[in-house]
Amino acid sequence: MKTFRRNLWRHSVAWILILFTVFPIYVVIVSSISTTGGLVTNSLFPKNVGWDNFTVLFNNPSIPFTSWIRNTLIAASVTAVVSVLIGAAAAYAFSRLRFTGRKVGIQALLLIQVFPSFLALAAIYVIMGEIYEVFPAFGLGSMGGLILVYLGGAMGINAWLLKGFIDSIPEELDQSARVDGASPMQVYWLIFFPLAAPVLAVVALLSFIGTFNEFILASVFLTDPESRTLAVGLQQFVGGQFTENWGPFAAGSLIASIPLVAIFLSVQKYIVGGLTAGSVKG
Amino acid sequence: MYRFVGFTGLPAIFLKFAVLAVIDIVGGLAISSAFAAGSYVLGGALLGALLFINWVYIFRAPTPAKFLAPGLVFLLAFVVVPIVYTVAMSGFKFQTGNVITKSDAIEQVIARGVSEDASGTAFDITLGRGADGQFEALMLSQIDGTASRATLAGVTPLAEGEYGVNEWGVPNSAAGFTPLTSDELSQLGDEILSIRFPVGDGSFVGIQFAELAVLLTQDLTYDAQRDVLVSASTGAEYVDNGDGNFVNAADPQDVLTPGWRDVNFPDNFIKLVTDKSLRDPFVQVFVWTVLFAFLSVLTTFAVGLLLAVALDQRIKGRAIYRSILILPYAIPSFMSILVWRGMFNREFGVINRVLIDLGIISENIGWFDETFTARMVVIIVNLWLGFPYMYLISSGALQAIPGELKEAAAIDGATAWQAFRQVTLPLLLQILSPLLIASFAFNFNNFNIIYLLTGGGPREAIAGERAGGTDILISYAYQTAISNPTSRDFGLASAVSMFMFVIVAGLSLWSLRRTKSLQEF
């Protein structure tokens, strides 16, 4: 009891913030299972519990919800996998190989990384318009073009995240393989890659979540309702008519968040490690 | 000693060349179609990338190049080139009405520079092809009801009996004439608008749409040697005004459209500083951007740190607290922002409802209608989104601070608060400052929260369509460059982007210098 009293302020802080955290989540859950039709956004308790909001998502042709999910999954997984492959190779080079321009290179990468690619949005818009003239599948309005633009930022972010990790793998492993006659490429694919697989998976997950959340490029690129990603689709859907589309929107948000939250919580230890690795070295 | 075993020798080499061959074939096809379509820049860029890849993987390029090549290609194409392009665009007048090249603009000005004859002669027509496959038209004059046949060689009258008519009396058949089907017409699209049947006296019959043509005279002609357009009817000369348009030499208000994108460096930057209608919103947006980024870091860090300190002890339920408290970090942020937006809705939002039920307010508050409340909402929502991250990094940093330091402070008689203020906090700030600066830079460009939560509104607060009360630089640039199709200004938006480049790059460089993290390289 005494320890509880001494820790009372700790619990109070936690509880106040939990209320703050949970409030919108609670509202979304209540909204998604209330079936009063339109004006449900202001109810604190569910009215007429039912699944209407969920069924409408999959049966209303004006809400291509399943296409949105499919598009988002395609964009996010392709981006995650390819960008981790690109980033891991670059990070390995910066961590292990000695070459001129290495220090300048990693600093330049960091600088480029802090420029979100959409800062050059107007330029990307024009460039992708040019590409569209020749290759419609990879230009403005196409998923292929969107993924290409996402991949542009891949090397910067992932190389930076992964370099710290690679630095922590003892270099002796590489050296002994080299002594045994392995080429740098073989060391990379046969020694480093299997060792790093779990970390690469986490970085891929972070990249997946990042792409999942990306809004501005996707909204500039994908104009056709069928080709939108979840972020753009749900925004356009709920944008104008908050009150009318609120229920289905809440249901859609729940469906889309649950798998992500589940994955995130299950690997949170690694993600937290990745976040702090760069800073807490002392 | 054992030999290194792995995927080596012939199979590995074969695989490498198979992959390269596929890349080369696809790339080669892409390059040839780019050149075929007349897009030499794109074709050249692809060719360069392909040659680079082949050099790296076939001819013993330095090993680091092999690891960096794929990333470099994407980085150059979609990050570096756009950045360079942005820099270049900021030196151009590049806005709605001035987006094409000068030669395209001249072409369009000439196409528009026609005038109808005095009596406004118009024809009902049937468009088709002659025996030689060239365009022809059978026409019925709306003025005097005479029929004629127009070919690319000239217009000849048709005598009674030489033609058949359709239900409206418009000639639609004649010897050697095949009307275009509706399929052919829709395939040709706007192409028919450029058909000109010469009449002989310098005027011509121009197609307005598939069933109508008018008698036109070319009024504007281009004098390439003097780079002026001359009007035949008024004799006026239109000269290049050096700002992307041809204007009447005698009357600068008489501007021909469209214009072209023209170098005007450094006008976009000067405009930002001197044009009051641009400068005032820009300054206000800039001040709010800094304030927003600063307050966001301050509030999220304060709450995150408080939480980290509170949960620094192994209190009961800590693991569950932790899992719940990092939820905002795990939920896709675009969704949470939209949810918050709904919750703050004036009429139907749950926040107004709860506040009224609790008796705190008596009528609904229009949170997004006033700049002050809208900004408050932005900060609150960003706090919700951001404190878990700050909590995670603060608790990581707390564990990295040796316990002995605190014990030493306690032995010296410091209270827990003093120890925290004077020992823990300074160390913590030192450890976390690069991340806090990164967070500032992130929020400086945090487009999502502004665009999705308030849309930059309230709109009227600063400068109507262009800058709203909560617009930050990036949403302001977006608004300027993209969002309104009738008044896009890529040049100005690029100038604003350049400004942001400088600030964010400066911040990052400064923090790089400050931290020791790069000294280990």
PDB file of N, CA and C in Angstrom, chain A residues 75 79 124 128 131-132 135-152 217-218 221-222, chain B residues 74 78:
ATOM      1  N   ALA A  75       1.377  -1.030 -53.092  1.00  0.00           N
ATOM      2  CA  ALA A  75       2.346   0.067 -53.010  1.00  0.00           C
ATOM      3  C   ALA A  75       3.259  -0.127 -51.805  1.00  0.00           C
ATOM      4  N   THR A  79       7.229  -1.254 -52.140  1.00  0.00           N
ATOM      5  CA  THR A  79       8.152  -0.233 -51.653  1.00  0.00           C
ATOM      6  C   THR A  79       8.994  -0.767 -50.502  1.00  0.00           C
ATOM      7  N   ILE A 124       8.303  16.973 -59.267  1.00  0.00           N
ATOM      8  CA  ILE A 124       7.961  15.578 -59.504  1.00  0.00           C
ATOM      9  C   ILE A 124       6.702  15.485 -60.369  1.00  0.00           C
ATOM     10  N   MET A 128       6.847  13.534 -63.809  1.00  0.00           N
ATOM     11  CA  MET A 128       6.019  12.357 -64.027  1.00  0.00           C
ATOM     12  C   MET A 128       5.035  12.586 -65.170  1.00  0.00           C
ATOM     13  N   ILE A 131       6.986  11.623 -68.159  1.00  0.00           N
ATOM     14  CA  ILE A 131       7.089  10.171 -68.278  1.00  0.00           C
ATOM     15  C   ILE A 131       5.766   9.591 -68.780  1.00  0.00           C
ATOM     16  N   TYR A 132       4.666  10.177 -68.311  1.00  0.00           N
ATOM     17  CA  TYR A 132       3.351   9.672 -68.715  1.00  0.00           C
ATOM     18  C   TYR A 132       3.176   9.715 -70.228  1.00  0.00           C
ATOM     19  N   PHE A 135       5.453   6.545 -71.192  1.00  0.00           N
ATOM     20  CA  PHE A 135       5.119   5.277 -70.510  1.00  0.00           C
ATOM     21  C   PHE A 135       3.964   5.521 -69.539  1.00  0.00           C
ATOM     22  N   PRO A 136       2.734   5.427 -70.015  1.00  0.00           N
ATOM     23  CA  PRO A 136       1.597   5.700 -69.129  1.00  0.00           C
ATOM     24  C   PRO A 136       1.611   4.843 -67.863  1.00  0.00           C
ATOM     25  N   ALA A 137       2.192   3.629 -67.938  1.00  0.00           N
ATOM     26  CA  ALA A 137       2.147   2.739 -66.774  1.00  0.00           C
ATOM     27  C   ALA A 137       3.048   3.211 -65.646  1.00  0.00           C
ATOM     28  N   PHE A 138       4.000   4.119 -65.958  1.00  0.00           N
ATOM     29  CA  PHE A 138       4.908   4.572 -64.914  1.00  0.00           C
ATOM     30  C   PHE A 138       4.871   6.084 -64.734  1.00  0.00           C
ATOM     31  N   GLY A 139       3.848   6.720 -65.279  1.00  0.00           N
ATOM     32  CA  GLY A 139       3.781   8.174 -65.175  1.00  0.00           C
ATOM     33  C   GLY A 139       2.726   8.619 -64.188  1.00  0.00           C
ATOM     34  N   LEU A 140       2.319   9.850 -64.364  1.00  0.00           N
ATOM     35  CA  LEU A 140       1.296  10.444 -63.534  1.00  0.00           C
ATOM     36  C   LEU A 140       0.048   9.571 -63.554  1.00  0.00           C
ATOM     37  N   GLY A 141      -0.541   9.338 -62.386  1.00  0.00           N
ATOM     38  CA  GLY A 141      -1.790   8.614 -62.332  1.00  0.00           C
ATOM     39  C   GLY A 141      -1.629   7.123 -62.229  1.00  0.00           C
ATOM     40  N   SER A 142      -0.383   6.612 -62.240  1.00  0.00           N
ATOM     41  CA  SER A 142      -0.207   5.168 -62.189  1.00  0.00           C
ATOM     42  C   SER A 142       0.437   4.736 -60.881  1.00  0.00           C
ATOM     43  N   MET A 143       0.096   3.528 -60.463  1.00  0.00           N
ATOM     44  CA  MET A 143       0.700   2.965 -59.269  1.00  0.00           C
ATOM     45  C   MET A 143       2.199   2.769 -59.472  1.00  0.00           C
ATOM     46  N   GLY A 144       2.570   2.340 -60.702  1.00  0.00           N
ATOM     47  CA  GLY A 144       3.988   2.127 -60.995  1.00  0.00           C
ATOM     48  C   GLY A 144       4.798   3.395 -60.778  1.00  0.00           C
ATOM     49  N   GLY A 145       4.278   4.512 -61.257  1.00  0.00           N
ATOM     50  CA  GLY A 145       4.980   5.776 -61.101  1.00  0.00           C
ATOM     51  C   GLY A 145       5.097   6.173 -59.649  1.00  0.00           C
ATOM     52  N   LEU A 146       4.021   5.960 -58.899  1.00  0.00           N
ATOM     53  CA  LEU A 146       4.027   6.303 -57.482  1.00  0.00           C
ATOM     54  C   LEU A 146       5.106   5.520 -56.749  1.00  0.00           C
ATOM     55  N   ILE A 147       5.180   4.207 -57.054  1.00  0.00           N
ATOM     56  CA  ILE A 147       6.178   3.373 -56.382  1.00  0.00           C
ATOM     57  C   ILE A 147       7.585   3.841 -56.740  1.00  0.00           C
ATOM     58  N   LEU A 148       7.801   4.196 -58.012  1.00  0.00           N
ATOM     59  CA  LEU A 148       9.117   4.696 -58.415  1.00  0.00           C
ATOM     60  C   LEU A 148       9.521   5.905 -57.573  1.00  0.00           C
ATOM     61  N   VAL A 149       8.581   6.809 -57.383  1.00  0.00           N
ATOM     62  CA  VAL A 149       8.902   8.000 -56.600  1.00  0.00           C
ATOM     63  C   VAL A 149       9.207   7.631 -55.148  1.00  0.00           C
ATOM     64  N   TYR A 150       8.414   6.710 -54.593  1.00  0.00           N
ATOM     65  CA  TYR A 150       8.685   6.258 -53.223  1.00  0.00           C
ATOM     66  C   TYR A 150      10.098   5.683 -53.116  1.00  0.00           C
ATOM     67  N   LEU A 151      10.506   4.916 -54.153  1.00  0.00           N
ATOM     68  CA  LEU A 151      11.817   4.267 -54.103  1.00  0.00           C
ATOM     69  C   LEU A 151      12.947   5.287 -54.143  1.00  0.00           C
ATOM     70  N   GLY A 152      12.663   6.466 -54.699  1.00  0.00           N
ATOM     71  CA  GLY A 152      13.684   7.502 -54.729  1.00  0.00           C
ATOM     72  C   GLY A 152      14.195   7.827 -53.340  1.00  0.00           C
ATOM     73  N   LEU A 217       1.865  12.606 -51.977  1.00  0.00           N
ATOM     74  CA  LEU A 217       2.243  12.117 -53.299  1.00  0.00           C
ATOM     75  C   LEU A 217       1.117  11.295 -53.893  1.00  0.00           C
ATOM     76  N   ALA A 218       0.548  10.417 -53.051  1.00  0.00           N
ATOM     77  CA  ALA A 218      -0.529   9.562 -53.543  1.00  0.00           C
ATOM     78  C   ALA A 218      -1.712  10.398 -54.006  1.00  0.00           C
ATOM     79  N   PHE A 221      -0.866  12.027 -57.312  1.00  0.00           N
ATOM     80  CA  PHE A 221      -0.679  11.063 -58.391  1.00  0.00           C
ATOM     81  C   PHE A 221      -1.949  10.373 -58.824  1.00  0.00           C
ATOM     82  N   LEU A 222      -2.690   9.868 -57.845  1.00  0.00           N
ATOM     83  CA  LEU A 222      -3.764   8.938 -58.189  1.00  0.00           C
ATOM     84  C   LEU A 222      -5.086   9.671 -58.185  1.00  0.00           C
TER      85      LEU A 222
ATOM     86  N   PHE B  74      17.851   5.383 -58.366  1.00  0.00           N
ATOM     87  CA  PHE B  74      16.564   5.918 -57.918  1.00  0.00           C
ATOM     88  C   PHE B  74      16.728   7.291 -57.270  1.00  0.00           C
ATOM     89  N   PHE B  78      14.656  10.406 -58.803  1.00  0.00           N
ATOM     90  CA  PHE B  78      13.426  10.875 -58.168  1.00  0.00           C
ATOM     91  C   PHE B  78      13.644  11.779 -56.965  1.00  0.00           C
TER      92      PHE B  78
END
